[in-house]
Coordinates of C-alpha atoms (C1' of nucleotides) in Angstrom, one line a residue:
Chain G
M1 CA 45.5 31.0 -12.7
S2 CA 43.2 30.0 -11.1
D3 CA 42.9 28.8 -7.0
I4 CA 41.3 24.9 -8.0
P5 CA 43.2 23.0 -4.9
T6 CA 41.0 23.7 -1.8
D7 CA 39.9 21.5 0.1
I8 CA 36.6 19.1 -0.4
S9 CA 37.7 16.1 1.8
H10 CA 35.0 17.2 3.9
D11 CA 31.5 17.4 1.3
Q12 CA 31.4 13.8 0.7
H13 CA 29.4 15.5 -2.9
A14 CA 32.5 16.5 -3.6
V15 CA 35.0 14.4 -3.2
R16 CA 32.9 11.2 -5.1
R17 CA 32.1 12.9 -8.0
Q18 CA 35.3 13.8 -7.8
K19 CA 35.9 10.3 -7.7
L20 CA 33.8 9.9 -11.1
A21 CA 35.7 12.6 -13.2
D22 CA 39.3 10.6 -12.7
L23 CA 37.5 7.6 -13.4
R24 CA 36.5 9.7 -16.7
A25 CA 39.9 10.2 -17.5
G26 CA 40.7 7.6 -17.1
G27 CA 38.8 6.0 -20.2
S28 CA 35.9 3.6 -17.8
D29 CA 32.7 6.1 -16.5
P30 CA 30.8 3.4 -14.6
F31 CA 27.4 4.8 -15.8
R32 CA 28.3 3.0 -19.8
A33 CA 29.5 -0.5 -17.8
S34 CA 26.8 -3.4 -17.6
V35 CA 27.2 -6.7 -15.7
A36 CA 25.1 -9.8 -16.4
P37 CA 24.5 -11.2 -12.6
T38 CA 24.3 -15.2 -12.8
H39 CA 22.5 -15.1 -9.7
F40 CA 20.7 -12.8 -6.8
S41 CA 22.5 -12.7 -3.7
A42 CA 20.1 -15.7 -1.3
D43 CA 20.1 -17.7 -4.5
A44 CA 24.0 -17.6 -5.6
K45 CA 24.4 -18.1 -1.4
A46 CA 22.1 -21.6 -1.0
L47 CA 24.2 -22.6 -3.5
Y48 CA 28.3 -23.9 -1.3
V49 CA 28.4 -27.3 -0.7
E50 CA 29.8 -27.0 2.2
G51 CA 33.4 -28.0 2.5
Q52 CA 34.0 -26.6 -1.1
D53 CA 35.4 -23.7 -1.1
N54 CA 36.0 -22.1 -4.7
A55 CA 34.4 -25.3 -6.0
V56 CA 31.5 -22.4 -7.7
T57 CA 31.3 -19.1 -9.6
V58 CA 29.0 -16.7 -9.5
T59 CA 28.3 -13.0 -10.9
V60 CA 26.4 -11.0 -8.4
A61 CA 25.6 -7.3 -8.4
G62 CA 23.9 -4.9 -5.6
R63 CA 24.7 -2.0 -3.8
L64 CA 28.2 -2.1 -1.5
V65 CA 26.8 -1.1 2.2
T66 CA 29.5 -2.2 4.4
F67 CA 33.7 -1.5 3.3
R68 CA 36.6 -2.8 5.3
V69 CA 39.7 -2.8 3.6
Q70 CA 42.2 -4.2 6.0
G71 CA 45.5 -3.2 3.6
G72 CA 46.1 -5.5 1.4
S73 CA 42.5 -7.7 1.8
S74 CA 38.9 -6.2 2.2
F75 CA 35.9 -7.5 2.8
V76 CA 32.9 -5.9 1.1
K77 CA 29.0 -7.2 1.6
I78 CA 26.8 -5.8 -1.1
Q79 CA 23.4 -5.9 -1.7
D80 CA 20.7 -6.8 -3.5
Q81 CA 16.2 -7.4 -3.7
Q82 CA 17.4 -10.8 -1.7
G83 CA 20.0 -9.0 1.1
P84 CA 23.6 -8.6 1.3
I85 CA 26.4 -10.9 0.1
Q86 CA 29.7 -10.8 1.1
L87 CA 32.5 -10.0 -0.8
Y88 CA 36.6 -10.9 -0.4
F89 CA 38.5 -8.9 -1.9
R90 CA 42.8 -9.8 -2.4
R91 CA 45.9 -7.2 -3.4
D92 CA 47.0 -10.5 -5.5
V93 CA 43.8 -11.9 -6.5
L94 CA 43.1 -8.3 -8.5
G95 CA 46.8 -7.5 -9.5
E96 CA 47.3 -3.9 -7.8
E97 CA 46.3 -1.2 -10.5
R98 CA 42.6 -3.3 -10.2
Y99 CA 43.0 -3.5 -6.1
G100 CA 44.0 -0.1 -6.2
V101 CA 40.9 0.6 -8.4
F102 CA 39.0 -1.2 -5.5
K103 CA 40.3 0.9 -3.1
K104 CA 40.7 4.5 -3.9
S105 CA 37.6 4.8 -6.8
L106 CA 34.7 3.1 -4.7
D107 CA 32.6 4.4 -2.1
L108 CA 29.8 2.9 0.6
G109 CA 26.7 3.3 -1.6
D110 CA 28.5 2.9 -5.8
I111 CA 26.2 -0.7 -7.7
I112 CA 29.1 -2.7 -8.5
G113 CA 29.5 -6.6 -10.3
V114 CA 31.5 -9.3 -9.5
T115 CA 32.5 -12.2 -10.1
G116 CA 34.3 -15.2 -8.3
A117 CA 34.7 -18.1 -6.7
L118 CA 32.2 -19.0 -3.3
F119 CA 34.5 -19.6 -0.3
K120 CA 33.5 -19.8 3.8
T121 CA 35.0 -17.5 6.2
K122 CA 36.7 -18.5 9.5
T123 CA 33.7 -17.5 11.6
G124 CA 31.3 -19.4 8.8
E125 CA 30.0 -16.4 6.3
I126 CA 29.4 -17.7 2.7
T127 CA 31.6 -15.3 0.3
V128 CA 32.8 -14.3 -2.5
R129 CA 36.3 -13.9 -3.8
V130 CA 36.5 -11.7 -6.5
D131 CA 38.4 -12.4 -9.4
A132 CA 37.0 -9.1 -10.8
F133 CA 35.0 -6.6 -10.6
T134 CA 32.8 -4.0 -12.1
L135 CA 31.5 -0.5 -11.8
V136 CA 28.3 0.2 -13.0
A137 CA 27.1 3.5 -11.1
K138 CA 28.5 5.9 -8.8
A139 CA 27.0 7.5 -5.9
L140 CA 27.4 10.5 -5.8
R141 CA 25.9 11.1 -2.3
P142 CA 26.6 9.4 0.5
L143 CA 24.5 6.6 2.3
P144 CA 22.4 7.2 6.0
E145 CA 24.7 6.1 9.2
K146 CA 25.4 2.5 8.7
W147 CA 24.0 1.3 12.3
H148 CA 21.2 3.6 13.5
G149 CA 20.2 3.5 9.7
L150 CA 17.9 6.3 8.3
S151 CA 15.1 7.5 11.3
D152 CA 13.7 11.0 10.2
A153 CA 9.9 10.0 9.6
E154 CA 10.0 13.0 6.7
Q155 CA 12.8 12.1 4.9
V156 CA 11.8 7.7 5.0
Y157 CA 9.0 9.0 3.5
R158 CA 10.2 11.4 1.0
Q159 CA 13.2 9.0 0.1
R160 CA 12.3 5.3 0.7
Y161 CA 15.0 4.2 -1.4
L162 CA 17.3 5.2 1.3
D163 CA 15.7 3.7 4.7
L164 CA 15.2 0.7 2.3
I165 CA 19.0 0.6 1.1
V166 CA 19.9 0.9 4.7
N167 CA 16.2 -0.6 7.4
A168 CA 15.8 -4.1 6.5
E169 CA 12.3 -4.0 8.1
S170 CA 11.2 -1.8 6.1
R171 CA 12.4 -3.3 2.9
A172 CA 11.0 -6.7 5.1
R173 CA 7.7 -4.7 5.2
L174 CA 7.5 -4.4 1.7
L175 CA 8.0 -7.3 0.5
L176 CA 5.9 -9.0 2.8
R177 CA 3.0 -6.7 1.0
S178 CA 3.5 -8.1 -2.3
R179 CA 3.3 -11.8 -0.6
V180 CA -0.1 -10.9 0.7
V181 CA -1.0 -9.8 -2.6
S182 CA 0.5 -12.2 -4.5
H183 CA -1.6 -14.5 -2.2
I184 CA -5.0 -13.1 -2.4
R185 CA -4.8 -13.2 -6.2
R186 CA -4.2 -16.6 -6.7
F187 CA -6.8 -18.3 -3.5
L188 CA -9.5 -16.3 -5.5
E189 CA -8.2 -17.3 -9.6
G190 CA -8.4 -21.1 -7.7
R191 CA -11.4 -20.1 -6.6
Q192 CA -13.0 -18.8 -10.4
F193 CA -12.6 -15.7 -9.6
I194 CA -12.2 -13.3 -12.6
E195 CA -9.8 -9.7 -11.8
V196 CA -10.9 -6.9 -13.2
E197 CA -10.0 -3.4 -13.8
T198 CA -12.5 -0.1 -13.5
P199 CA -12.4 2.7 -14.2
V200 CA -10.8 5.6 -11.8
L201 CA -12.4 8.5 -13.0
E202 CA -15.8 8.8 -11.9
A203 CA -18.9 10.7 -13.7
T204 CA -20.4 10.3 -10.1
A205 CA -18.6 8.2 -7.0
G206 CA -21.0 6.0 -5.4
G207 CA -20.5 3.2 -3.6
A208 CA -19.2 4.2 -0.7
A209 CA -19.9 7.6 2.4
A210 CA -16.5 9.9 1.7
R211 CA -16.0 12.9 -0.2
P212 CA -13.9 12.7 -3.2
F213 CA -11.4 14.0 -5.2
V214 CA -12.0 16.2 -7.8
T215 CA -10.7 16.6 -11.2
H216 CA -11.2 17.6 -14.6
H217 CA -11.7 16.6 -18.6
N218 CA -10.0 18.4 -21.0
A219 CA -11.6 17.8 -24.0
L220 CA -14.7 15.8 -22.2
N221 CA -14.9 19.3 -20.6
V222 CA -16.7 17.5 -17.7
D223 CA -15.7 17.2 -13.9
F224 CA -14.4 13.3 -13.3
F225 CA -14.4 12.2 -8.9
L226 CA -11.7 9.9 -8.4
R227 CA -13.7 6.4 -7.3
I228 CA -14.5 5.5 -3.5
A229 CA -14.8 2.7 -4.1
T230 CA -15.4 -0.3 -7.1
E231 CA -18.8 -1.5 -6.0
L232 CA -21.2 -0.2 -8.3
R233 CA -19.1 -1.2 -10.9
L234 CA -18.2 -4.5 -10.4
K235 CA -22.0 -5.6 -9.2
R236 CA -22.7 -4.1 -12.8
L237 CA -19.7 -6.5 -14.0
L238 CA -22.5 -9.7 -11.4
V239 CA -25.5 -8.4 -14.2
G240 CA -23.0 -9.3 -16.8
G241 CA -22.9 -12.7 -15.9
I242 CA -19.3 -12.2 -14.6
D243 CA -20.5 -14.3 -11.0
R244 CA -17.5 -13.9 -9.6
V245 CA -14.9 -11.1 -9.7
F246 CA -12.7 -9.4 -7.6
E247 CA -10.2 -6.4 -8.3
I248 CA -7.6 -4.5 -5.9
G249 CA -7.8 -1.0 -6.7
R250 CA -6.0 1.9 -5.5
I251 CA -9.1 3.9 -3.9
F252 CA -9.2 7.6 -2.9
R253 CA -10.8 9.3 0.1
N254 CA -10.5 13.3 0.1
E255 CA -10.7 13.3 3.9
G256 CA -7.9 13.7 6.8
V257 CA -4.4 11.7 7.0
S258 CA -3.8 10.0 10.2
R259 CA -1.8 6.5 11.2
K260 CA -4.8 5.1 9.9
H261 CA -5.5 7.4 6.9
N262 CA -3.5 8.2 3.0
P263 CA -5.2 9.7 1.0
E264 CA -5.2 6.7 -1.3
F265 CA -5.5 3.3 -0.3
T266 CA -6.4 0.1 -2.4
M267 CA -8.7 -2.4 -0.9
L268 CA -10.0 -5.9 -2.2
E269 CA -13.7 -5.2 -3.3
V270 CA -14.8 -8.9 -4.0
Y271 CA -18.6 -10.1 -5.7
Q272 CA -20.3 -14.1 -5.8
A273 CA -22.5 -14.5 -7.6
Y274 CA -25.4 -17.2 -5.8
S275 CA -23.8 -16.0 -2.5
D276 CA -24.7 -14.3 0.4
Y277 CA -23.3 -13.1 3.3
R278 CA -22.3 -16.0 5.5
G279 CA -21.0 -17.3 2.3
M280 CA -18.5 -14.4 2.1
M281 CA -18.0 -15.4 6.2
A282 CA -16.6 -18.5 4.4
L283 CA -13.8 -16.8 2.1
I284 CA -12.5 -14.3 4.7
K285 CA -11.6 -17.1 7.2
D286 CA -10.2 -19.1 4.6
L287 CA -8.6 -16.5 2.4
L288 CA -6.9 -14.8 6.3
T289 CA -6.7 -18.1 7.9
T290 CA -4.3 -19.3 4.6
L291 CA -2.4 -16.4 3.7
C292 CA -1.4 -16.4 7.9
A293 CA 0.2 -19.4 7.4
E294 CA 1.6 -18.9 3.5
V295 CA 3.3 -15.7 4.4
L296 CA 3.6 -15.7 7.8
G297 CA 4.3 -19.6 8.8
T298 CA 2.0 -18.9 11.5
T299 CA -1.6 -18.4 12.1
K300 CA -0.5 -16.3 15.4
I301 CA 0.1 -13.1 15.4
K302 CA 1.3 -10.5 18.5
H303 CA -0.9 -7.6 19.2
A304 CA 1.5 -4.9 20.0
A305 CA -1.2 -2.7 21.4
S306 CA -3.2 -4.9 22.9
G307 CA -0.4 -7.5 24.5
Q308 CA -3.1 -10.5 22.5
D309 CA -1.8 -12.6 20.7
I310 CA -4.3 -12.2 17.8
D311 CA -4.9 -16.5 16.9
F312 CA -7.2 -16.7 13.3
A313 CA -6.8 -20.8 14.0
G314 CA -9.5 -20.6 16.3
E315 CA -13.3 -20.3 16.4
W316 CA -14.0 -17.0 15.5
R317 CA -16.5 -14.8 17.1
E318 CA -19.7 -13.6 15.7
V319 CA -22.1 -10.8 17.7
S320 CA -24.4 -8.6 16.5
Y321 CA -24.0 -4.7 16.5
K322 CA -27.1 -5.0 18.0
E323 CA -26.1 -7.4 21.4
L324 CA -22.7 -5.5 21.5
I325 CA -24.7 -2.0 21.5
R326 CA -27.0 -3.4 24.7
T327 CA -23.5 -4.8 26.2
A328 CA -21.5 -1.8 26.1
T329 CA -24.8 0.5 27.2
G330 CA -25.9 -1.8 29.4
D331 CA -29.1 -1.0 28.3
A332 CA -31.7 -3.6 27.7
E333 CA -33.5 -1.5 25.3
W334 CA -31.4 0.7 24.1
F335 CA -33.2 0.4 20.6
S336 CA -36.2 1.8 21.7
R337 CA -34.9 5.0 24.0
S338 CA -35.1 8.1 23.2
K339 CA -32.8 10.7 20.7
A340 CA -32.4 12.3 24.2
E341 CA -31.6 9.8 25.8
K342 CA -29.8 8.1 23.5
T343 CA -26.8 10.8 23.5
A344 CA -27.2 11.8 27.2
A345 CA -26.1 7.9 27.7
A346 CA -23.9 8.5 24.9
E347 CA -22.6 12.0 26.7
K348 CA -22.2 9.7 30.0
L349 CA -19.7 7.4 27.8
G350 CA -17.4 10.4 27.8
L351 CA -18.2 10.5 23.4
A352 CA -18.4 14.5 22.3
I353 CA -22.6 14.1 21.0
A354 CA -23.3 16.9 17.9
P355 CA -27.0 18.1 18.7
A356 CA -27.2 17.0 14.4
W357 CA -26.6 13.6 14.7
E358 CA -29.2 11.5 13.7
E359 CA -29.6 8.8 16.0
F360 CA -27.8 6.5 15.2
E361 CA -25.3 8.3 14.5
I362 CA -24.9 8.1 17.9
T363 CA -25.2 4.9 18.7
N364 CA -22.9 3.8 16.2
E365 CA -20.2 6.8 17.7
I366 CA -20.4 4.6 21.2
F367 CA -19.5 1.4 18.3
S368 CA -16.3 3.2 16.4
K369 CA -15.5 4.8 19.7
K370 CA -16.5 2.1 22.3
I371 CA -16.6 -1.7 21.1
E372 CA -14.6 -1.8 17.8
P373 CA -11.2 -1.0 19.7
T374 CA -11.9 -3.8 22.1
L375 CA -12.2 -6.5 19.4
I376 CA -9.2 -7.4 19.1
Q377 CA -9.5 -11.4 18.3
P378 CA -10.8 -11.3 15.1
T379 CA -14.8 -10.9 14.8
F380 CA -17.9 -10.7 12.8
V381 CA -19.6 -8.3 14.2
T382 CA -23.4 -9.2 12.1
H383 CA -27.0 -7.2 12.0
L384 CA -25.0 -3.9 11.2
P385 CA -28.1 -0.8 11.1
K386 CA -30.5 -0.3 8.1
E387 CA -28.6 3.4 7.6
L388 CA -25.4 2.5 8.0
C389 CA -25.2 1.1 4.1
P390 CA -28.0 1.2 1.5
L391 CA -26.6 -1.5 -0.5
A392 CA -27.1 -4.0 1.1
K393 CA -30.6 -6.0 1.4
L394 CA -32.4 -6.2 4.7
N395 CA -32.6 -8.6 7.6
A396 CA -36.1 -10.7 6.8
E397 CA -37.0 -10.9 10.6
D398 CA -35.5 -7.9 11.5
P399 CA -35.8 -5.1 8.6
T400 CA -33.8 -2.8 10.8
V401 CA -31.0 -4.4 10.6
L402 CA -28.8 -5.5 7.1
D403 CA -27.9 -9.0 6.1
V404 CA -24.1 -8.1 6.0
F405 CA -20.7 -8.6 8.4
E406 CA -18.3 -6.8 9.5
L407 CA -14.9 -8.0 10.4
T408 CA -13.0 -6.1 13.4
I409 CA -9.3 -7.5 14.2
G410 CA -7.3 -5.9 15.8
G411 CA -9.5 -3.6 17.4
M412 CA -10.1 -2.5 13.4
E413 CA -12.7 -2.9 10.7
I414 CA -10.4 -5.1 8.4
A415 CA -13.6 -6.5 5.9
P416 CA -17.8 -5.5 6.0
A417 CA -19.5 -8.6 3.1
Y418 CA -22.8 -8.4 2.5
S419 CA -25.4 -10.1 0.9
E420 CA -25.9 -7.4 -2.0
Q421 CA -29.1 -5.8 -2.4
N422 CA -30.5 -6.6 -6.6
D423 CA -33.9 -5.6 -6.0
P424 CA -33.4 -2.7 -7.9
D425 CA -36.7 -0.7 -6.6
A426 CA -35.5 -2.0 -3.4
Q427 CA -32.0 0.2 -4.2
R428 CA -34.1 2.8 -5.2
E429 CA -35.7 3.4 -2.2
M430 CA -32.6 3.0 -0.2
F431 CA -30.7 6.0 -1.8
E432 CA -32.8 8.1 -1.3
Q433 CA -33.2 7.5 2.2
Q434 CA -30.0 7.9 3.3
A435 CA -29.2 10.9 5.3
G436 CA -26.5 12.2 8.1
E437 CA -22.9 11.5 7.1
E438 CA -24.0 8.8 5.1
K439 CA -25.5 9.8 2.7
Q440 CA -24.3 8.7 -0.5
N441 CA -25.0 9.6 -4.2
I442 CA -27.5 9.1 -6.2
D443 CA -25.9 6.4 -9.3
Q444 CA -28.7 6.7 -11.8
D445 CA -26.7 4.6 -14.8
F446 CA -26.4 1.5 -11.7
L447 CA -29.9 1.4 -10.6
L448 CA -30.8 1.0 -14.4
A449 CA -28.2 -1.6 -14.2
L450 CA -30.1 -3.2 -11.3
E451 CA -32.7 -3.7 -13.6
H452 CA -31.4 -5.8 -16.0
G453 CA -31.3 -8.3 -13.4
M454 CA -28.6 -8.8 -11.0
P455 CA -27.5 -12.5 -9.4
P456 CA -28.2 -12.5 -5.4
A457 CA -24.7 -12.3 -4.7
G458 CA -22.7 -11.6 -1.2
G459 CA -19.3 -9.0 -2.2
M460 CA -17.7 -8.1 0.7
G461 CA -14.4 -5.4 0.7
V462 CA -10.3 -6.1 2.6
G463 CA -8.7 -2.8 3.7
I464 CA -5.4 -4.6 2.0
D465 CA -3.1 -2.2 4.0
R466 CA -4.8 -2.5 7.7
L467 CA -4.0 -6.0 6.7
C468 CA -1.0 -5.1 6.7
I469 CA -0.7 -3.1 9.7
L470 CA -1.6 -6.0 11.6
L471 CA 0.3 -8.8 9.5
T472 CA 3.4 -6.6 10.0
G473 CA 2.9 -5.5 13.1
A474 CA 2.9 -1.6 11.9
E475 CA 2.2 1.8 13.7
S476 CA 0.5 3.9 10.8
I477 CA 0.1 2.8 8.2
R478 CA 2.7 5.1 6.0
D479 CA 4.5 1.8 7.3
V480 CA 2.3 0.3 4.7
I481 CA 2.0 2.4 2.1
L482 CA 5.7 2.7 -0.2
F483 CA 5.0 6.8 -0.7
P484 CA 2.4 8.3 1.6
Q485 CA 0.6 10.8 1.3
L486 CA 2.7 14.1 2.3
R487 CA 2.8 17.7 1.9
P488 CA 4.9 18.5 -1.3
S489 CA 8.9 19.9 -0.4
D490 CA 11.6 21.8 -2.4
A491 CA 13.4 19.4 -2.8
K492 CA 16.8 20.9 -2.0
Chain T
rG1 C1' -8.9 23.0 12.2
rG2 C1' -7.3 22.1 17.8
rG3 C1' -3.2 21.0 20.9
rU4 C1' 1.1 19.0 21.2
rU5 C1' 6.5 17.8 20.7
rG6 C1' 10.3 18.2 17.4
rG7 C1' 13.4 21.3 13.0
rU8 C1' 21.7 21.6 14.9
rA9 C1' 27.5 18.8 10.1
rG10 C1' 26.5 13.2 4.3
rC11 C1' 23.6 10.2 8.9
rU12 C1' 22.8 9.3 14.3
rC13 C1' 22.4 12.6 18.4
rA14 C1' 24.7 16.1 22.7
rA15 C1' 25.5 21.5 24.1
rC16 C1' 22.4 26.3 32.0
rG17 C1' 21.1 31.9 27.7
rG18 C1' 28.0 33.1 27.4
rU19 C1' 34.3 30.1 21.9
rA20 C1' 28.4 24.8 18.4
rG21 C1' 30.7 18.5 20.3
rA22 C1' 30.2 13.8 20.1
rG23 C1' 29.9 8.3 17.1
rC24 C1' 29.6 6.7 12.0
rA25 C1' 30.4 8.4 6.9
rG26 C1' 34.3 11.6 4.1
rU27 C1' 40.5 12.9 4.4
rU28 C1' 45.5 11.3 5.2
rG29 C1' 48.7 7.0 7.1
rC30 C1' 49.2 1.2 8.3
rC31 C1' 47.1 -2.9 8.2
rU32 C1' 46.4 -10.4 3.3
rU33 C1' 39.5 -13.8 7.0
rU34 C1' 36.6 -9.1 8.4
rU35 C1' 31.4 -8.9 11.6
rA36 C1' 28.6 -1.8 13.8
rA37 C1' 36.6 -4.2 12.3
rG38 C1' 40.9 -2.4 14.8
rC39 C1' 45.3 1.9 15.2
rA40 C1' 46.8 6.9 14.5
rA41 C1' 45.7 11.7 12.6
rU42 C1' 42.7 15.1 10.4
rU43 C1' 38.4 18.4 7.7
rG44 C1' 33.6 19.3 8.0
rG45 C1' 28.6 24.4 10.3
rU46 C1' 23.5 30.3 6.6
rU47 C1' 21.6 25.8 14.5
rC48 C1' 14.4 24.5 8.7
rU49 C1' 13.0 30.7 7.8
rG50 C1' 11.9 36.1 9.3
rG51 C1' 11.6 39.3 13.0
rG52 C1' 12.3 40.1 18.5
rU53 C1' 14.5 40.8 23.8
rU54 C1' 19.9 40.5 25.1
rC55 C1' 26.7 43.0 25.8
rG56 C1' 25.7 38.4 23.9
rA57 C1' 20.5 33.4 21.0
rA58 C1' 20.8 26.8 19.0
rU59 C1' 19.3 27.9 23.8
rC60 C1' 13.5 33.5 25.2
rC61 C1' 9.6 35.7 22.6
rC62 C1' 6.5 35.7 18.3
rA63 C1' 5.3 34.2 13.1
rG64 C1' 5.9 30.9 9.1
rC65 C1' 7.5 26.3 7.0
rC66 C1' 7.4 20.4 7.6
rA67 C1' 7.2 16.5 10.5
rG68 C1' 5.7 13.0 13.9
rC69 C1' 2.0 11.7 17.7
rC70 C1' -3.4 13.1 20.7
rC71 C1' -8.1 15.4 19.4
rA72 C1' -11.7 16.5 16.0

RNA sequence: GGGUUGGUAGCUCAACGGUAGAGCAGUUGCCUUUUAAGCAAUUGGUUCUGGGUUCGAAUCCCAGCCAGCCCA
């Protein structure tokens, strides 16, 4: 009465659904089964004692990633958080029926748990000789190709789980990022910094010059902005007597998406009372050298774009912004030139200058396009022009510049730091004088807090994503963010 | 936002304007220490979408969608 027997052998989804249905019909539903692993894969392998096959029994679980059946015996590999471990299935150990289930019902991608003793194969691989196995999740969709992995960029980002299963480098980058953040926390906690969490939703998006995302709070019936920095909140905590404070927080900026920009990214901001920008220099150098040593096991990293090795252990160069500009333009009197002269000189360097730009914006275009990309080794660029940041203290000798630095590594801005402005009147004036693209919204509540007295402090921001790009040699910020922002697409 | 490259089987990729193929995966056999296991046979396509040109379009043209890269 029906034409059921259609050939589904070409449709892997249908084949796998049929296998699941058969299992359920036979009384075993994988999605109702469970397993209690005793070890992760690498930990299990570490238990093997040289020359003592079958001495240690373990239960491990993971996803089937290779499947090699050879008649009555089979080698497969499963993969867990720590990586792969090989399993050895034998008909004469499992019995005819269970071995048949193993061969017929399991597919690449299935999640299984197995119990068995460790031994070493002829070729020297520590392997579990399986006494019993349980299917605990049936994969109804096939894995990507086993050798080439998944390379379609769109699918890598949209289905990151597949990328993590089949591309070991992606998994390694994820693990490295986790260790980076973990080290930063331990480092700062070791110096008595206190970690806090401040609001993402703000009535005024301050602390940086950037376009914010806007959202709406229904109950209060007001628009809120997603924060573009954590700076002004953390400084309120300095006022409140938290002398060493940091936040590792998600920041949102409603701007372009590129190899170096994701609309949401992670920033460490750290503030230390009774310190200043020079104190932050020592702090970041210590943080990054210990970070490299611990996470990478070396203080030298390869920088593919320049072909250089970046050496974190050496002396870090310190050079003022003005000196870099004078050198790059070959003009010792650059800062007393007229706007017309600056424009002409910048255009001669091949830069496009908009007529509306302020003079400092012309100069800064030279810095960001012609100078910053060449600063490969760790470089503290100090004393930026006062227009570039309203939240720092002016330099005592040269009030046209700030007591700040911008740490640049691999041609990328990694960490800006300031001697923080704590004079409420000077702060208000700085806010009001802001011009051009650097204009920030004025946060009146913040100024009120300053009037209550904020201790002198050094403060610093560190872009975690960019730091991870540097440490992993990634080509794009999307390689260090698990789920980068993409245009939504209808799932199939 | 502009320029540019790409979108073909589950995945990785081929295919002068002339019957859309391979490897892996799948299916069926054989195979009890394999390492991208092997051997034999074999299934599988709305060529991103919509128009157009043409006797004939994966291929050429236009528009759109999505992604990568470069630029702003």
